[in-house]
Coordinates of C-alpha atoms in Angstrom, one line a residue:
X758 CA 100.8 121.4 139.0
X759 CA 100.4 120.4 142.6
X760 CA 99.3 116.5 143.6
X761 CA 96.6 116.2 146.8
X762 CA 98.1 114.4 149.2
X763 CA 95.0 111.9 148.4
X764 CA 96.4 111.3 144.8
X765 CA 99.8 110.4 145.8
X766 CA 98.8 108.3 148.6
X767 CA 96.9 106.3 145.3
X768 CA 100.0 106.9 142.8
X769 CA 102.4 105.1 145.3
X770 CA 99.3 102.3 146.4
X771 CA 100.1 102.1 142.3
X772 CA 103.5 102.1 142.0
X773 CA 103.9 99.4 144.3
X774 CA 101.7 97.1 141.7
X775 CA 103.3 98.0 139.2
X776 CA 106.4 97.1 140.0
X777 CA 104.7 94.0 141.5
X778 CA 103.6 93.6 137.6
X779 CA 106.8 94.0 136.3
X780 CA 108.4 91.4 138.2
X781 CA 105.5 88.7 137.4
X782 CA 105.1 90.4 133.9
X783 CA 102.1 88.1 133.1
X784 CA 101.2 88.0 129.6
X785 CA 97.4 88.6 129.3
X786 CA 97.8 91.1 126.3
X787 CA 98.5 90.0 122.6
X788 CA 98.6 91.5 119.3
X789 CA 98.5 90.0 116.1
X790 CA 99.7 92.8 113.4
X791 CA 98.1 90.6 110.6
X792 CA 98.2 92.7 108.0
X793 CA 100.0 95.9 106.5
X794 CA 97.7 96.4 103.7
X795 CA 95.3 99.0 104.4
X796 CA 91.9 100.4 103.3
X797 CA 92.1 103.9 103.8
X798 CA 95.0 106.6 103.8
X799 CA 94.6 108.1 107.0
X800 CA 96.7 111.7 107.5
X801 CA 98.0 110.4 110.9
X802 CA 99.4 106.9 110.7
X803 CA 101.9 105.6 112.3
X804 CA 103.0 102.2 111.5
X805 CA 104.0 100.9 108.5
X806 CA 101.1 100.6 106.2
X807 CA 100.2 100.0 102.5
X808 CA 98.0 99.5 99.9
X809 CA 99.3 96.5 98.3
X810 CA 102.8 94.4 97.7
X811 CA 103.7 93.4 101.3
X812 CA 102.3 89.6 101.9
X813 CA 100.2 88.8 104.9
X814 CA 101.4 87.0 108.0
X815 CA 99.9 83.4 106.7
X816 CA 97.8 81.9 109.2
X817 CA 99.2 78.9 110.2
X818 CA 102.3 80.8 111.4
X819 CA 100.5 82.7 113.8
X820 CA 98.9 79.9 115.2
X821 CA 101.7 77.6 115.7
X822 CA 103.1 80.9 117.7
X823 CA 99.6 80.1 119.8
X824 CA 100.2 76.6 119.9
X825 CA 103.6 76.8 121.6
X826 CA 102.5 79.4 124.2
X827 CA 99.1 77.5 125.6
X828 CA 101.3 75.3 127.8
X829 CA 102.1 78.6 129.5
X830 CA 98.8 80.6 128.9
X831 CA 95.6 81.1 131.1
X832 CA 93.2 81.4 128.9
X833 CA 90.7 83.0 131.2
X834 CA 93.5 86.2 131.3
X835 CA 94.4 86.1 127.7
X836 CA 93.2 87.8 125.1
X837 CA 94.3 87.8 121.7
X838 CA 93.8 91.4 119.1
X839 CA 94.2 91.7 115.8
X840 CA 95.3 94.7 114.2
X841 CA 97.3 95.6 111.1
X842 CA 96.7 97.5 108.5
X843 CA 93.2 97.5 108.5
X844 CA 92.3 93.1 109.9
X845 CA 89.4 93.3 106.9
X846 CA 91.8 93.5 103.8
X847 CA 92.2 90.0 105.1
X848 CA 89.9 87.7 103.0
X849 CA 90.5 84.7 105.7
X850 CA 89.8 87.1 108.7
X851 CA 86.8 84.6 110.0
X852 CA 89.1 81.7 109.6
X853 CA 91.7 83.5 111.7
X854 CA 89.3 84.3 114.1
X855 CA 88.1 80.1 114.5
X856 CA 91.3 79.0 114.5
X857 CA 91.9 81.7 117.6
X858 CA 88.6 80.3 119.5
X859 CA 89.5 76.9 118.6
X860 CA 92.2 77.3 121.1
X861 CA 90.2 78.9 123.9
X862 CA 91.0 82.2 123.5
X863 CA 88.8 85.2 123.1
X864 CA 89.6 87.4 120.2
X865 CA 89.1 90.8 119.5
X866 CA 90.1 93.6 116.8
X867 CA 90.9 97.0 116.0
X868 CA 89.0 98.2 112.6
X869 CA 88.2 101.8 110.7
X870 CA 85.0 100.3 110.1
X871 CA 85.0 100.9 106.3
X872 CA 84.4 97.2 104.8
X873 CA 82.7 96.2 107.9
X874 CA 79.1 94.8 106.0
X875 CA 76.5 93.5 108.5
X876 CA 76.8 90.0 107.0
X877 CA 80.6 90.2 107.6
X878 CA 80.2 91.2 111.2
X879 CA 77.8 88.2 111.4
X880 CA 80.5 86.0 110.0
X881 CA 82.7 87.7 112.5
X882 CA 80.9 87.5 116.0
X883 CA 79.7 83.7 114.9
X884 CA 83.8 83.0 114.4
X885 CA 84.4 84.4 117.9
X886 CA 84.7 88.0 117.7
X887 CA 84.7 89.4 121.5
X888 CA 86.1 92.2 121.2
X889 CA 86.2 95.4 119.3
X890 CA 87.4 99.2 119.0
X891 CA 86.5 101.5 116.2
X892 CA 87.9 104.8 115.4
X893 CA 85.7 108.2 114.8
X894 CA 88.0 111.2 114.4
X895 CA 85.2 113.8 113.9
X896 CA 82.1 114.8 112.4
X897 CA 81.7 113.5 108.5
X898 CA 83.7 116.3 106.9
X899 CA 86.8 116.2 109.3
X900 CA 86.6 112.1 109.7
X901 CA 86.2 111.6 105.8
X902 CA 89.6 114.2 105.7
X903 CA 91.3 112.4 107.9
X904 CA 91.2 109.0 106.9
X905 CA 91.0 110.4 103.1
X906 CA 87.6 108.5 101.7
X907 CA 84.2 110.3 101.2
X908 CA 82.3 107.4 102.7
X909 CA 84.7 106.7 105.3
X910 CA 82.1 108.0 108.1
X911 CA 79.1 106.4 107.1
X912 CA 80.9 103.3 107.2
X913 CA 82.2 103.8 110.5
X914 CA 79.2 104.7 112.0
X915 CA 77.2 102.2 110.1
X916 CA 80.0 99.6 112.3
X917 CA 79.3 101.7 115.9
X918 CA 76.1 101.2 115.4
X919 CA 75.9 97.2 115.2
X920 CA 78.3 97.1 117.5
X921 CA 76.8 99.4 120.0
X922 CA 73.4 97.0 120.2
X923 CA 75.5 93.4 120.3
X924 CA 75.3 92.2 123.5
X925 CA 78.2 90.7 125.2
X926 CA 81.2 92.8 122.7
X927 CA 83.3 94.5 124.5
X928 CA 83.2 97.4 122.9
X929 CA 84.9 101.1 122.6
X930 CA 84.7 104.4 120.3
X931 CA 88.9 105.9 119.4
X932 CA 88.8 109.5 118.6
X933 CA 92.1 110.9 117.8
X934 CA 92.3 114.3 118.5
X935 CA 93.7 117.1 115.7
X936 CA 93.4 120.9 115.9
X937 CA 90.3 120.7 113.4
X938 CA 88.0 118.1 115.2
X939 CA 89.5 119.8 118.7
X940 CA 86.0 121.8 118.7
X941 CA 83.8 119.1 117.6
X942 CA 84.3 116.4 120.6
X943 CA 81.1 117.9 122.3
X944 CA 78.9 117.0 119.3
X945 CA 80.6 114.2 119.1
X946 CA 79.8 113.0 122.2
X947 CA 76.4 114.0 121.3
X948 CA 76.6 111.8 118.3
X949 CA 78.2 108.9 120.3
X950 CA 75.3 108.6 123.1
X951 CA 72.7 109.2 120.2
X952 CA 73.8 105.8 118.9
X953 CA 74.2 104.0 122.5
X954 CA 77.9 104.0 122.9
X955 CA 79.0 103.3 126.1
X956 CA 82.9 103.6 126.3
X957 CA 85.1 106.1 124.5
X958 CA 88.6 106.4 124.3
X959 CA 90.3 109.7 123.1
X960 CA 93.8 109.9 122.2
X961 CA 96.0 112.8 121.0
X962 CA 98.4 111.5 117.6
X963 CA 101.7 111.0 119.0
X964 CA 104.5 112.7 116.7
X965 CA 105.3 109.3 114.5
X966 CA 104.6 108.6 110.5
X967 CA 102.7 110.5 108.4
X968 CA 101.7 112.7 111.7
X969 CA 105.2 113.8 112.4
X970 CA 105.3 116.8 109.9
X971 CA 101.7 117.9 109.9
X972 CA 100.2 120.9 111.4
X973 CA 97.0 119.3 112.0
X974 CA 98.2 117.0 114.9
X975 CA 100.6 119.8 116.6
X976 CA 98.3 121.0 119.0
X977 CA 99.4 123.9 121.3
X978 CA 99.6 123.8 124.7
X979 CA 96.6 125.4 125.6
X980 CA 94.8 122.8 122.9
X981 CA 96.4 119.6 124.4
X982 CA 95.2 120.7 127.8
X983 CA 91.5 121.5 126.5
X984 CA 91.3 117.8 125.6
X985 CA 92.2 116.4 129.1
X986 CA 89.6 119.4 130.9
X987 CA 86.9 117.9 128.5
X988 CA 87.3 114.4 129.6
X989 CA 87.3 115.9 132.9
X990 CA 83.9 117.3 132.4
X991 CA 82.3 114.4 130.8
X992 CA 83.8 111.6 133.5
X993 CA 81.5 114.5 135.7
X994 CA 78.7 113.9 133.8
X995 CA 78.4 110.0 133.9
X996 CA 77.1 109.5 130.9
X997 CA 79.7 107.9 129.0
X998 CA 82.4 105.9 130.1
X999 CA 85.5 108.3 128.7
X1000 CA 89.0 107.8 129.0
X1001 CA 92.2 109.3 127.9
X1002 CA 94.7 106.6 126.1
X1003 CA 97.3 104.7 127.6
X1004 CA 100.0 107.5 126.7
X1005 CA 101.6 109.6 129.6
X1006 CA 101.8 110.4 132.8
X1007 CA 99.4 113.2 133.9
X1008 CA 100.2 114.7 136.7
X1009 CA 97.2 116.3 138.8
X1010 CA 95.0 114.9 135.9
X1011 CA 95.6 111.1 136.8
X1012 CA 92.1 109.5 138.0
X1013 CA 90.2 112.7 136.4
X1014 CA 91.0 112.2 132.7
X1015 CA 90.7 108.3 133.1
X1016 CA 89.6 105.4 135.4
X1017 CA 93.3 103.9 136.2
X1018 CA 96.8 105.6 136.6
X1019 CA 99.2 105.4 134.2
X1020 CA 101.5 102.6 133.0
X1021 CA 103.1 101.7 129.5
X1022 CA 102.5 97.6 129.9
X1023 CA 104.4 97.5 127.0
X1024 CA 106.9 94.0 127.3
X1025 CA 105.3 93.9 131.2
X1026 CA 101.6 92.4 130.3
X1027 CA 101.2 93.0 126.8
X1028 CA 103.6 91.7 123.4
X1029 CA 103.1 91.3 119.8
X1030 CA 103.6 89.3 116.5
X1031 CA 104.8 91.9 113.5
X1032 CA 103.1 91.1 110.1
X1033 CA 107.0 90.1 109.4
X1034 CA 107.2 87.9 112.7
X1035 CA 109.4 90.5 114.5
X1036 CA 108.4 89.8 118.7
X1037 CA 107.3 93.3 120.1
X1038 CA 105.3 94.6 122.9
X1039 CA 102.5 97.3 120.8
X1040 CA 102.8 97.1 117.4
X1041 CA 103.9 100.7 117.6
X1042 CA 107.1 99.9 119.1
X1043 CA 109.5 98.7 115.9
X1044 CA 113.3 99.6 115.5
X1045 CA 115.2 99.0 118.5
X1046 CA 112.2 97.7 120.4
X1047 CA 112.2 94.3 118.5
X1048 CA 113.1 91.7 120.9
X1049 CA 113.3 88.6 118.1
X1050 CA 111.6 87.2 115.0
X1051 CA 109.1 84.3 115.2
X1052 CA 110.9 82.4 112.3
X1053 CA 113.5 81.8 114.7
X1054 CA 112.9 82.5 118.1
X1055 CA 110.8 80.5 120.6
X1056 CA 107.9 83.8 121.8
X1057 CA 107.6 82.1 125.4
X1058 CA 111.8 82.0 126.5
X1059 CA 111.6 85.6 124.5
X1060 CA 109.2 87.0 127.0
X1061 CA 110.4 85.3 130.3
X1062 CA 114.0 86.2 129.2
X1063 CA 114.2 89.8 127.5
X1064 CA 112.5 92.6 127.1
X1065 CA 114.7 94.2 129.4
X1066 CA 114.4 97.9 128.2
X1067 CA 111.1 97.5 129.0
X1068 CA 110.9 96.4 132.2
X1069 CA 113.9 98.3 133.9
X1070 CA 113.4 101.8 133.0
X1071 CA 116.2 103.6 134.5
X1072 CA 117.7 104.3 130.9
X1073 CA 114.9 106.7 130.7
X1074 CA 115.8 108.5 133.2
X1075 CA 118.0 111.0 131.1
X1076 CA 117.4 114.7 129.6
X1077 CA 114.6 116.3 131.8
X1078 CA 113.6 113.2 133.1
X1079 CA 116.9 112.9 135.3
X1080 CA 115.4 115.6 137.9
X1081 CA 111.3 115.0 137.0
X1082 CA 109.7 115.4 140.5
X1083 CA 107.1 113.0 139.0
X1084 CA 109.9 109.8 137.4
X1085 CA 108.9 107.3 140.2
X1086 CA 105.2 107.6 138.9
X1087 CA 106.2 107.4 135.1
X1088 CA 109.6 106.1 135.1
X1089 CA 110.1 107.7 131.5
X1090 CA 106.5 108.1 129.8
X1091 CA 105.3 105.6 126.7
X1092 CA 108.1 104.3 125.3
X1093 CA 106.2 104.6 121.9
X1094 CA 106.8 108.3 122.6
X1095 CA 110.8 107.6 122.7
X1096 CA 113.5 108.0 119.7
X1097 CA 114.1 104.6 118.9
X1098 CA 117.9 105.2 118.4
X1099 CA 118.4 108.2 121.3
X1100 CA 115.8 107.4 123.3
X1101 CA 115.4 110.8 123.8
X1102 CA 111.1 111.7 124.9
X1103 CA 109.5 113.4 122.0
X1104 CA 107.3 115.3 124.5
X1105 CA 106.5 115.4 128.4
X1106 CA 102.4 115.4 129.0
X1107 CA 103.2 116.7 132.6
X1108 CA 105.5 119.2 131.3
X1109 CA 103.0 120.6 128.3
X1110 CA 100.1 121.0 130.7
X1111 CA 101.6 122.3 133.5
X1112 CA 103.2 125.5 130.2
X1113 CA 99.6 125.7 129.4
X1114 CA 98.8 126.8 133.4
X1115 CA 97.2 123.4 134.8

């Protein structure tokens, strides 16, 4: 996998603000893990979710957390998201979202879309909602499958759909990628501009949770690389805005599978409030990765004053990233792709496309 001498003039152009980034580390990024009660049962999950018996982060807490930081916060490069669990198990989720706007901030959410009514949304945008992604992982048999309801898709598309025609959402499709809906993403797509979507996110399901164990997330080589060559095809197309995640360095794909290069802003523009108050950067990123607790930590000296193993990488460098060609571009991959005891990299994206002949 060979880098045009264009491409690396743009990876080091990047490099340079990145590290630029990580000495500033501005925090325009912030998650609210709300809940851990969830809807669904999805065959992929990753965090910590349940149906019932683990309390909700109570409002007021969160928004004292929000009251300390806005002596430090620009409101115009802030933006708060909720996620969870699934945000709508939360009864108060419009009371959340005023208290949020109150303060000047824009708010947004991550959803599956299943108890998203069109006089909830209503309740929703009127209480400030700005911002919103919804997952789609494949046509109604796979989806309803994956996230283990029979009128999981419906639901989700009946959500696209509203959100697709409200002007002034930001707005984006998440398709997570398994070796079933691998073959569907053209009618997907299909699907997607049938409805008006204009930005769509595709992600592969990253080897944590229920995912770790199942076949149906361990695509082959030859299958992870068909999902960044049909990105590539699409971007060609200009018809949809389409992006790979956040996740890995791509090598020779950087710029063709999505519109910026890679960086994990994980503890460098971005942190997070765990449903238990635990400080992180994404939500994904629990274990080792918590940098304090809410309950008795102040969030604002926490982020100017650790977060060090996120913003000094070189502890990465070990295994077969100690002689990558490619470390001073990804300086160790997505941490969330990292043991959080050994550190060790679950999997390289350079090094599985370039076995699979990119």
């Amino acid at each position: 996998m060979q880098l045009s001498l264009k491409k690396k003039l743009a990876l080091e152009a990047y490099r340079l603000y990145r590290h630029n980034e990580i000495k500033a580390h501005p925090l325009t990024y912030f998650f609210w893990e709300c809940t851990l009660r969830c809807n669904l049962h999805c065959l992929h999950c990753g965090s910590d979710c349940v149906k019932d018996a683990i309390p909700d982060m109570p409002r007021d807490d969160f928004m004292g957390v929000l009251d300390k930081l806005a002596p430090h916060i620009d409101p115009k490069h802030f933006i708060v998201v909720i996620t969870g669990g699934e945000p709508l198990m939360r009864p108060d989720l419009e009371e959340c979202g005023q208290e949020i706007k109150k303060r000047g901030y824009p708010w947004g959410m991550v959803t599956n879309g299943l108890a998203m009514t069109p006089e909830r949304y209503t309740r929703l945008l009127n209480s400030g909602l700005r911002s919103l992604t919804i997952s789609l992982d494949g046509l109604e048999a796979n989806h309803n499958h994956f996230r283990g309801d029979p009128h999981s898709f419906e639901r989700a598309l009946r959500a696209i759909d509203m959100a697709a025609h409200t002007q002034g959402l930001t707005f984006d499709v998440m398709t997570c990628v398994n070796r079933e809906n691998l073959k569907e993403l053209p009618k997907i797509l299909d699907l997607l501009l049938k409805i008006g979507v204009k930005r769509w996110r595709i992600a592969t399901v990253f080897p944590k949770g229920r995912a770790k164990d199942n076949p149906l997330f361990q695509l082959t080589n030859q299958e992870f690389r068909q999902v960044f060559d049909f990105i590539r095809e699409v971007k060609s197309l200009n018809v949809i805005n389409v992006n790979y995640g956040c996740e890995g360095f791509l090598g020779s794909y950087e710029k063709d599978a999505r519109n910026y290069p890679f960086f994990c802003r994980a503890g460098v523009n971005v942190s997070s409030v765990l449903c238990d108050g635990s400080i992180s950067a994404c939500p994904s990123l629990r274990g080792d990765y918590i940098q304090g607790n809410i309950y008795k930590d102040d969030l604002w000296d926490v982020w100017q004053n650790r977060y060090q193993v996120m913003r000094d990488r070189n502890w990465a460098k070990i295994g077969d990233c100690k002689k990558c060609k490619y470390w001073r571009y990804c300086e160790g991959s997505s941490l969330h792709l990292r043991d959080e005891k050994t550190k060790e990299l679950a999997y390289c994206h350079v090094q599985r496309l370039e076995d699979a002949g990119a």
